[in-house]
Amino acid sequence: MTARIIDGKAIAKTIETEVAQAIARLGFAPGLVAVRVGNDPASEVYVRSKAKKARELGLRGDELILPDSTSEADLLAHIDRLNRDDAVDGILVQLPLPPQIDPKKVIDSIDPAKDVDGFHPINVGKLHLGRPTLAPCTPAGIIRLIESTGVTIAGCNAVVIGRSDIVGKPMAALLLQANATVTIAHSRTRDLAAAVGGADIVVAAVGRPLLVTREMVKPGAIVIDVGMNRLEAGDAGRIAHDEEKSRLLAKNGTVLVGDVDFCRVREVAGWITPVPGGVGPMTIAMLMRNTVTAAEWRR
Ligand code: NAD
């Protein structure tokens, strides 16, 4: 048996169409501001592509770019201004921030009604209480990927590997809300193979290539690979079959792989997400979805 591929790109396109339709119904363009402090190359790419995607779908997408030397007080003043600007529906601050700025203070300062990343403690609290809220984009997108298989989440055993505030914890909360029996595995878990072996749904969000192996996975399971690990091309032989190498090789000669031994796990799993083209495209699509939801609720 070879696993069916869950096509994140195609499912993200469906969400983008829903977003464009919702904007047409709203009759105005919701505003998203992506804030970047400093010149981290990955953050530059993320912030630019988020604002660009927003504009493509009919939102107002703006970037606020601040120098690396920005003080915490200055950043908080900018956020205060955006909180009070009625034309702004969604604010996201790209992490990581320079060392002089405490990310917790920054997250806490964003108006929860405009917190489209879903990181504010009020939104995190609502998520855990099962109340309507702006849920973090990556796990919310993963729920859509799992739903696309047609498998009913209720009653499934699900294991989430990783317990970060951004992916692992909210993922577990959303799966619980969907009535799965949820296990969270993490760096101190004694027997990862035992935790994964009983799971109908596996979500790997660690940042370690080849962590999830074929031997661990229950035949027929849904395997969602959140990990994004950039390796030198020379390492490709270690992580992929020959036929995979060309697909994985990026223009700059590096390879992007997830946390799952894709080629071998796909021989036993029922469904699997590729890296790239699985979870990644969903994150940005759900950010757009959250911005429209924030606009609908606030105005
Ligand atoms: P993180 O570093 O904050 O958390 C990693 C988690 O993995 C920790 O909770 C830790 O306990 C756990 N862990 C570490 N070693 C482990 C082990 N041996 N066994 C089990 N658990 C272990 O990372 P994060 O922000 O949650 O991101 C995880 C991965 O997902 C990264 O590769 C990141 O790049 C990727 N990511 C992708 C997207 C996307 O849109 N595709 C979004 C966010 C994160």
PDB file of C-alpha atoms in Angstrom, residues 56-294:
ATOM      1  CA  GLU A  56      -3.724  39.069  -4.249  1.00  0.00           C
ATOM      2  CA  LEU A  57      -6.907  37.949  -2.475  1.00  0.00           C
ATOM      3  CA  GLY A  58      -8.393  41.438  -2.173  1.00  0.00           C
ATOM      4  CA  LEU A  59      -7.264  42.378   1.342  1.00  0.00           C
ATOM      5  CA  ARG A  60      -5.209  45.451   2.119  1.00  0.00           C
ATOM      6  CA  GLY A  61      -1.794  43.970   2.934  1.00  0.00           C
ATOM      7  CA  ASP A  62       0.831  46.278   4.405  1.00  0.00           C
ATOM      8  CA  GLU A  63       4.324  45.695   5.742  1.00  0.00           C
ATOM      9  CA  LEU A  64       5.699  47.733   8.633  1.00  0.00           C
ATOM     10  CA  ILE A  65       9.473  47.346   8.556  1.00  0.00           C
ATOM     11  CA  LEU A  66      11.414  48.614  11.559  1.00  0.00           C
ATOM     12  CA  PRO A  67      15.196  48.697  12.080  1.00  0.00           C
ATOM     13  CA  ASP A  68      17.041  46.053  14.095  1.00  0.00           C
ATOM     14  CA  SER A  69      17.802  48.714  16.738  1.00  0.00           C
ATOM     15  CA  THR A  70      14.090  49.379  17.462  1.00  0.00           C
ATOM     16  CA  SER A  71      13.450  49.553  21.209  1.00  0.00           C
ATOM     17  CA  GLU A  72      10.702  47.571  22.898  1.00  0.00           C
ATOM     18  CA  ALA A  73       8.916  50.833  23.795  1.00  0.00           C
ATOM     19  CA  ASP A  74       8.968  51.965  20.150  1.00  0.00           C
ATOM     20  CA  LEU A  75       7.545  48.677  18.895  1.00  0.00           C
ATOM     21  CA  LEU A  76       4.819  48.762  21.573  1.00  0.00           C
ATOM     22  CA  ALA A  77       3.949  52.330  20.490  1.00  0.00           C
ATOM     23  CA  HIS A  78       3.582  51.154  16.867  1.00  0.00           C
ATOM     24  CA  ILE A  79       1.319  48.313  17.955  1.00  0.00           C
ATOM     25  CA  ASP A  80      -0.766  50.687  20.063  1.00  0.00           C
ATOM     26  CA  ARG A  81      -1.259  52.871  16.983  1.00  0.00           C
ATOM     27  CA  LEU A  82      -2.290  49.844  14.859  1.00  0.00           C
ATOM     28  CA  ASN A  83      -4.645  48.647  17.632  1.00  0.00           C
ATOM     29  CA  ARG A  84      -6.429  52.017  17.496  1.00  0.00           C
ATOM     30  CA  ASP A  85      -6.503  52.257  13.684  1.00  0.00           C
ATOM     31  CA  ASP A  86     -10.004  51.195  12.614  1.00  0.00           C
ATOM     32  CA  ALA A  87      -8.812  50.331   9.085  1.00  0.00           C
ATOM     33  CA  VAL A  88      -6.523  47.622  10.510  1.00  0.00           C
ATOM     34  CA  ASP A  89      -8.263  44.276  11.134  1.00  0.00           C
ATOM     35  CA  GLY A  90      -5.250  42.012  11.605  1.00  0.00           C
ATOM     36  CA  ILE A  91      -1.804  42.594  13.114  1.00  0.00           C
ATOM     37  CA  LEU A  92       0.992  40.061  13.068  1.00  0.00           C
ATOM     38  CA  VAL A  93       4.477  40.533  14.402  1.00  0.00           C
ATOM     39  CA  GLN A  94       6.968  38.212  12.729  1.00  0.00           C
ATOM     40  CA  LEU A  95       9.072  36.240  15.206  1.00  0.00           C
ATOM     41  CA  PRO A  96      11.899  36.027  16.167  1.00  0.00           C
ATOM     42  CA  LEU A  97      12.459  39.565  17.472  1.00  0.00           C
ATOM     43  CA  PRO A  98      15.844  41.146  18.280  1.00  0.00           C
ATOM     44  CA  PRO A  99      17.134  40.380  21.802  1.00  0.00           C
ATOM     45  CA  GLN A 100      16.235  43.789  23.305  1.00  0.00           C
ATOM     46  CA  ILE A 101      12.519  43.037  22.744  1.00  0.00           C
ATOM     47  CA  ASP A 102      10.506  40.619  24.887  1.00  0.00           C
ATOM     48  CA  PRO A 103       8.202  38.714  22.478  1.00  0.00           C
ATOM     49  CA  LYS A 104       5.728  37.955  25.291  1.00  0.00           C
ATOM     50  CA  LYS A 105       5.183  41.673  25.976  1.00  0.00           C
ATOM     51  CA  VAL A 106       4.685  42.282  22.277  1.00  0.00           C
ATOM     52  CA  ILE A 107       2.153  39.453  21.855  1.00  0.00           C
ATOM     53  CA  ASP A 108       0.288  40.606  24.981  1.00  0.00           C
ATOM     54  CA  SER A 109       0.078  44.160  23.586  1.00  0.00           C
ATOM     55  CA  ILE A 110      -1.795  43.198  20.391  1.00  0.00           C
ATOM     56  CA  ASP A 111      -5.571  43.739  20.573  1.00  0.00           C
ATOM     57  CA  PRO A 112      -6.925  40.133  20.855  1.00  0.00           C
ATOM     58  CA  ALA A 113      -9.584  41.042  18.272  1.00  0.00           C
ATOM     59  CA  LYS A 114      -6.792  41.783  15.760  1.00  0.00           C
ATOM     60  CA  ASP A 115      -4.466  38.933  16.807  1.00  0.00           C
ATOM     61  CA  VAL A 116      -4.650  36.953  13.558  1.00  0.00           C
ATOM     62  CA  ASP A 117      -1.764  34.668  14.607  1.00  0.00           C
ATOM     63  CA  GLY A 118      -3.889  33.534  17.591  1.00  0.00           C
ATOM     64  CA  PHE A 119      -0.985  33.865  20.058  1.00  0.00           C
ATOM     65  CA  HIS A 120      -2.522  36.313  22.579  1.00  0.00           C
ATOM     66  CA  PRO A 121      -3.220  34.653  25.972  1.00  0.00           C
ATOM     67  CA  ILE A 122      -6.920  35.580  25.690  1.00  0.00           C
ATOM     68  CA  ASN A 123      -7.202  33.776  22.357  1.00  0.00           C
ATOM     69  CA  VAL A 124      -5.140  30.837  23.647  1.00  0.00           C
ATOM     70  CA  GLY A 125      -7.512  30.620  26.649  1.00  0.00           C
ATOM     71  CA  LYS A 126     -10.581  30.680  24.407  1.00  0.00           C
ATOM     72  CA  LEU A 127      -9.052  27.958  22.203  1.00  0.00           C
ATOM     73  CA  HIS A 128      -8.557  25.701  25.227  1.00  0.00           C
ATOM     74  CA  LEU A 129     -12.097  26.408  26.438  1.00  0.00           C
ATOM     75  CA  GLY A 130     -13.439  25.436  23.011  1.00  0.00           C
ATOM     76  CA  ARG A 131     -14.899  28.916  22.396  1.00  0.00           C
ATOM     77  CA  PRO A 132     -14.895  30.623  18.991  1.00  0.00           C
ATOM     78  CA  THR A 133     -11.570  32.391  18.530  1.00  0.00           C
ATOM     79  CA  LEU A 134      -8.758  33.199  16.098  1.00  0.00           C
ATOM     80  CA  ALA A 135      -6.848  29.883  16.216  1.00  0.00           C
ATOM     81  CA  PRO A 136      -3.132  29.689  15.325  1.00  0.00           C
ATOM     82  CA  CYS A 137      -2.788  29.321  11.558  1.00  0.00           C
ATOM     83  CA  THR A 138      -0.575  26.229  11.184  1.00  0.00           C
ATOM     84  CA  PRO A 139      -2.652  23.897  13.401  1.00  0.00           C
ATOM     85  CA  ALA A 140      -5.934  25.311  12.042  1.00  0.00           C
ATOM     86  CA  GLY A 141      -4.671  24.531   8.534  1.00  0.00           C
ATOM     87  CA  ILE A 142      -3.703  21.011   9.597  1.00  0.00           C
ATOM     88  CA  ILE A 143      -7.262  20.334  10.754  1.00  0.00           C
ATOM     89  CA  ARG A 144      -8.404  21.205   7.222  1.00  0.00           C
ATOM     90  CA  LEU A 145      -5.774  18.831   5.771  1.00  0.00           C
ATOM     91  CA  ILE A 146      -6.962  15.997   8.016  1.00  0.00           C
ATOM     92  CA  GLU A 147     -10.618  16.727   7.175  1.00  0.00           C
ATOM     93  CA  SER A 148      -9.751  16.539   3.458  1.00  0.00           C
ATOM     94  CA  THR A 149      -9.064  12.804   3.845  1.00  0.00           C
ATOM     95  CA  GLY A 150     -12.700  12.173   4.762  1.00  0.00           C
ATOM     96  CA  VAL A 151     -11.625  10.358   7.945  1.00  0.00           C
ATOM     97  CA  THR A 152     -13.702  11.337  10.973  1.00  0.00           C
ATOM     98  CA  ILE A 153     -11.399  12.804  13.616  1.00  0.00           C
ATOM     99  CA  ALA A 154     -13.798  12.015  16.484  1.00  0.00           C
ATOM    100  CA  GLY A 155     -12.668   8.872  18.289  1.00  0.00           C
ATOM    101  CA  CYS A 156      -9.287   8.681  16.548  1.00  0.00           C
ATOM    102  CA  ASN A 157      -6.083   8.296  18.534  1.00  0.00           C
ATOM    103  CA  ALA A 158      -3.934  11.301  17.637  1.00  0.00           C
ATOM    104  CA  VAL A 159      -0.336  11.942  18.623  1.00  0.00           C
ATOM    105  CA  VAL A 160       1.180  15.398  18.366  1.00  0.00           C
ATOM    106  CA  ILE A 161       4.988  15.345  18.488  1.00  0.00           C
ATOM    107  CA  GLY A 162       6.220  18.708  19.803  1.00  0.00           C
ATOM    108  CA  ARG A 163       4.681  21.024  22.411  1.00  0.00           C
ATOM    109  CA  SER A 164       5.494  24.533  21.190  1.00  0.00           C
ATOM    110  CA  ASP A 165       3.048  27.391  21.815  1.00  0.00           C
ATOM    111  CA  ILE A 166       2.843  27.980  18.049  1.00  0.00           C
ATOM    112  CA  VAL A 167       2.201  24.461  16.758  1.00  0.00           C
ATOM    113  CA  GLY A 168       2.167  21.543  19.223  1.00  0.00           C
ATOM    114  CA  LYS A 169      -0.051  22.867  22.029  1.00  0.00           C
ATOM    115  CA  PRO A 170      -2.722  24.521  19.853  1.00  0.00           C
ATOM    116  CA  MET A 171      -2.692  21.442  17.573  1.00  0.00           C
ATOM    117  CA  ALA A 172      -3.481  19.218  20.542  1.00  0.00           C
ATOM    118  CA  ALA A 173      -6.266  21.602  21.634  1.00  0.00           C
ATOM    119  CA  LEU A 174      -7.887  21.588  18.173  1.00  0.00           C
ATOM    120  CA  LEU A 175      -7.701  17.788  17.893  1.00  0.00           C
ATOM    121  CA  LEU A 176      -9.252  17.463  21.357  1.00  0.00           C
ATOM    122  CA  GLN A 177     -12.000  19.865  20.323  1.00  0.00           C
ATOM    123  CA  ALA A 178     -12.615  17.598  17.318  1.00  0.00           C
ATOM    124  CA  ASN A 179     -13.035  14.717  19.833  1.00  0.00           C
ATOM    125  CA  ALA A 180      -9.795  12.837  19.142  1.00  0.00           C
ATOM    126  CA  THR A 181      -8.006  11.032  21.971  1.00  0.00           C
ATOM    127  CA  VAL A 182      -4.851  13.118  22.096  1.00  0.00           C
ATOM    128  CA  THR A 183      -1.315  12.308  23.210  1.00  0.00           C
ATOM    129  CA  ILE A 184       1.383  14.990  23.240  1.00  0.00           C
ATOM    130  CA  ALA A 185       4.939  13.668  22.822  1.00  0.00           C
ATOM    131  CA  HIS A 186       7.946  15.921  23.372  1.00  0.00           C
ATOM    132  CA  SER A 187      11.679  15.993  24.044  1.00  0.00           C
ATOM    133  CA  ARG A 188      11.261  14.188  27.390  1.00  0.00           C
ATOM    134  CA  THR A 189       8.950  11.449  26.093  1.00  0.00           C
ATOM    135  CA  ARG A 190      10.560   8.102  26.994  1.00  0.00           C
ATOM    136  CA  ASP A 191       9.138   5.942  24.216  1.00  0.00           C
ATOM    137  CA  LEU A 192       8.213   7.925  21.116  1.00  0.00           C
ATOM    138  CA  ALA A 193       7.719   4.764  19.046  1.00  0.00           C
ATOM    139  CA  ALA A 194       5.075   3.502  21.498  1.00  0.00           C
ATOM    140  CA  ALA A 195       3.247   6.843  21.420  1.00  0.00           C
ATOM    141  CA  VAL A 196       3.262   7.005  17.611  1.00  0.00           C
ATOM    142  CA  GLY A 197       2.492   3.302  17.120  1.00  0.00           C
ATOM    143  CA  GLY A 198      -1.029   3.568  18.537  1.00  0.00           C
ATOM    144  CA  ALA A 199      -1.974   6.666  16.552  1.00  0.00           C
ATOM    145  CA  ASP A 200      -4.463   6.953  13.694  1.00  0.00           C
ATOM    146  CA  ILE A 201      -3.288  10.563  13.210  1.00  0.00           C
ATOM    147  CA  VAL A 202       0.371  11.612  13.620  1.00  0.00           C
ATOM    148  CA  VAL A 203       1.375  15.289  13.578  1.00  0.00           C
ATOM    149  CA  ALA A 204       5.151  15.786  13.672  1.00  0.00           C
ATOM    150  CA  ALA A 205       6.232  19.323  14.665  1.00  0.00           C
ATOM    151  CA  VAL A 206       9.782  19.091  15.975  1.00  0.00           C
ATOM    152  CA  GLY A 207      12.375  20.241  13.451  1.00  0.00           C
ATOM    153  CA  ARG A 208      14.383  17.005  13.203  1.00  0.00           C
ATOM    154  CA  PRO A 209      14.797  15.108   9.926  1.00  0.00           C
ATOM    155  CA  LEU A 210      13.910  11.391   9.930  1.00  0.00           C
ATOM    156  CA  LEU A 211      12.398  11.533  13.432  1.00  0.00           C
ATOM    157  CA  VAL A 212       9.288   9.598  12.379  1.00  0.00           C
ATOM    158  CA  THR A 213      10.244   6.285  10.806  1.00  0.00           C
ATOM    159  CA  ARG A 214       8.329   3.632   8.909  1.00  0.00           C
ATOM    160  CA  GLU A 215       8.646   1.188  11.820  1.00  0.00           C
ATOM    161  CA  MET A 216       6.828   3.601  14.167  1.00  0.00           C
ATOM    162  CA  VAL A 217       3.778   4.308  12.036  1.00  0.00           C
ATOM    163  CA  LYS A 218       0.573   2.263  12.259  1.00  0.00           C
ATOM    164  CA  PRO A 219      -0.484   1.013   8.792  1.00  0.00           C
ATOM    165  CA  GLY A 220      -3.141   3.289   7.303  1.00  0.00           C
ATOM    166  CA  ALA A 221      -2.429   6.257   9.622  1.00  0.00           C
ATOM    167  CA  ILE A 222      -2.708   9.902   8.552  1.00  0.00           C
ATOM    168  CA  VAL A 223       0.777  11.445   8.813  1.00  0.00           C
ATOM    169  CA  ILE A 224       1.114  15.235   8.865  1.00  0.00           C
ATOM    170  CA  ASP A 225       4.659  16.576   8.592  1.00  0.00           C
ATOM    171  CA  VAL A 226       5.050  20.130   9.963  1.00  0.00           C
ATOM    172  CA  GLY A 227       8.858  20.073  10.203  1.00  0.00           C
ATOM    173  CA  MET A 228      10.926  22.350   7.984  1.00  0.00           C
ATOM    174  CA  ASN A 229      14.586  21.400   7.964  1.00  0.00           C
ATOM    175  CA  ARG A 230      16.943  22.929   5.447  1.00  0.00           C
ATOM    176  CA  LEU A 231      19.928  20.677   4.723  1.00  0.00           C
ATOM    177  CA  GLU A 232      22.929  20.928   2.475  1.00  0.00           C
ATOM    178  CA  ALA A 233      22.471  19.063  -0.802  1.00  0.00           C
ATOM    179  CA  GLY A 234      25.176  16.582   0.239  1.00  0.00           C
ATOM    180  CA  ASP A 235      22.845  15.350   2.983  1.00  0.00           C
ATOM    181  CA  ALA A 236      20.102  14.559   0.480  1.00  0.00           C
ATOM    182  CA  GLY A 237      21.440  11.025   0.020  1.00  0.00           C
ATOM    183  CA  ARG A 238      20.912  10.404   3.708  1.00  0.00           C
ATOM    184  CA  ILE A 239      17.333  11.567   3.716  1.00  0.00           C
ATOM    185  CA  ALA A 240      15.841  10.655   0.370  1.00  0.00           C
ATOM    186  CA  HIS A 241      15.605   8.026  -2.327  1.00  0.00           C
ATOM    187  CA  ASP A 242      17.174   8.962  -5.680  1.00  0.00           C
ATOM    188  CA  GLU A 243      13.826   9.726  -7.291  1.00  0.00           C
ATOM    189  CA  GLU A 244      13.098  12.217  -4.495  1.00  0.00           C
ATOM    190  CA  LYS A 245      16.310  14.202  -4.647  1.00  0.00           C
ATOM    191  CA  SER A 246      15.454  16.328  -7.661  1.00  0.00           C
ATOM    192  CA  ARG A 247      12.037  17.213  -6.196  1.00  0.00           C
ATOM    193  CA  LEU A 248      13.628  18.323  -2.956  1.00  0.00           C
ATOM    194  CA  LEU A 249      16.567  20.242  -4.363  1.00  0.00           C
ATOM    195  CA  ALA A 250      15.917  23.990  -4.064  1.00  0.00           C
ATOM    196  CA  LYS A 251      17.390  26.596  -6.414  1.00  0.00           C
ATOM    197  CA  ASN A 252      20.087  27.521  -3.903  1.00  0.00           C
ATOM    198  CA  GLY A 253      21.327  23.925  -3.769  1.00  0.00           C
ATOM    199  CA  THR A 254      19.856  23.122  -0.350  1.00  0.00           C
ATOM    200  CA  VAL A 255      17.107  20.623   0.363  1.00  0.00           C
ATOM    201  CA  LEU A 256      13.997  21.188   2.461  1.00  0.00           C
ATOM    202  CA  VAL A 257      12.796  18.135   4.383  1.00  0.00           C
ATOM    203  CA  GLY A 258      10.289  17.538   7.139  1.00  0.00           C
ATOM    204  CA  ASP A 259      10.446  15.412  10.299  1.00  0.00           C
ATOM    205  CA  VAL A 260       9.084  12.284   8.624  1.00  0.00           C
ATOM    206  CA  ASP A 261      11.091   9.743   6.611  1.00  0.00           C
ATOM    207  CA  PHE A 262       8.711  10.457   3.734  1.00  0.00           C
ATOM    208  CA  CYS A 263       9.834   7.816   1.219  1.00  0.00           C
ATOM    209  CA  ARG A 264       9.615   4.963   3.660  1.00  0.00           C
ATOM    210  CA  VAL A 265       6.651   6.100   5.778  1.00  0.00           C
ATOM    211  CA  ARG A 266       4.541   6.547   2.631  1.00  0.00           C
ATOM    212  CA  GLU A 267       4.838   2.769   2.109  1.00  0.00           C
ATOM    213  CA  VAL A 268       2.722   2.129   5.231  1.00  0.00           C
ATOM    214  CA  ALA A 269       0.697   5.278   5.933  1.00  0.00           C
ATOM    215  CA  GLY A 270      -2.823   5.822   4.577  1.00  0.00           C
ATOM    216  CA  TRP A 271      -2.302   9.521   3.871  1.00  0.00           C
ATOM    217  CA  ILE A 272       0.787  11.711   4.108  1.00  0.00           C
ATOM    218  CA  THR A 273       1.717  15.362   3.548  1.00  0.00           C
ATOM    219  CA  PRO A 274       4.812  16.122   1.453  1.00  0.00           C
ATOM    220  CA  VAL A 275       7.439  18.737   2.357  1.00  0.00           C
ATOM    221  CA  PRO A 276       7.293  21.135   0.606  1.00  0.00           C
ATOM    222  CA  GLY A 277       3.679  21.417  -0.542  1.00  0.00           C
ATOM    223  CA  GLY A 278       1.886  20.063   2.515  1.00  0.00           C
ATOM    224  CA  VAL A 279       1.440  22.109   5.694  1.00  0.00           C
ATOM    225  CA  GLY A 280       3.402  25.196   4.520  1.00  0.00           C
ATOM    226  CA  PRO A 281       0.880  26.601   2.017  1.00  0.00           C
ATOM    227  CA  MET A 282      -1.950  26.118   4.545  1.00  0.00           C
ATOM    228  CA  THR A 283      -0.399  28.405   7.158  1.00  0.00           C
ATOM    229  CA  ILE A 284      -0.554  31.501   4.984  1.00  0.00           C
ATOM    230  CA  ALA A 285      -4.032  30.627   3.654  1.00  0.00           C
ATOM    231  CA  MET A 286      -5.360  30.335   7.226  1.00  0.00           C
ATOM    232  CA  LEU A 287      -3.778  33.681   8.098  1.00  0.00           C
ATOM    233  CA  MET A 288      -5.904  35.251   5.367  1.00  0.00           C
ATOM    234  CA  ARG A 289      -8.938  33.346   6.664  1.00  0.00           C
ATOM    235  CA  ASN A 290      -8.294  34.659  10.193  1.00  0.00           C
ATOM    236  CA  THR A 291      -7.944  38.245   8.939  1.00  0.00           C
ATOM    237  CA  VAL A 292     -11.331  38.076   7.236  1.00  0.00           C
ATOM    238  CA  THR A 293     -12.871  36.477  10.348  1.00  0.00           C
ATOM    239  CA  ALA A 294     -11.352  39.230  12.514  1.00  0.00           C
TER     240      ALA A 294
END
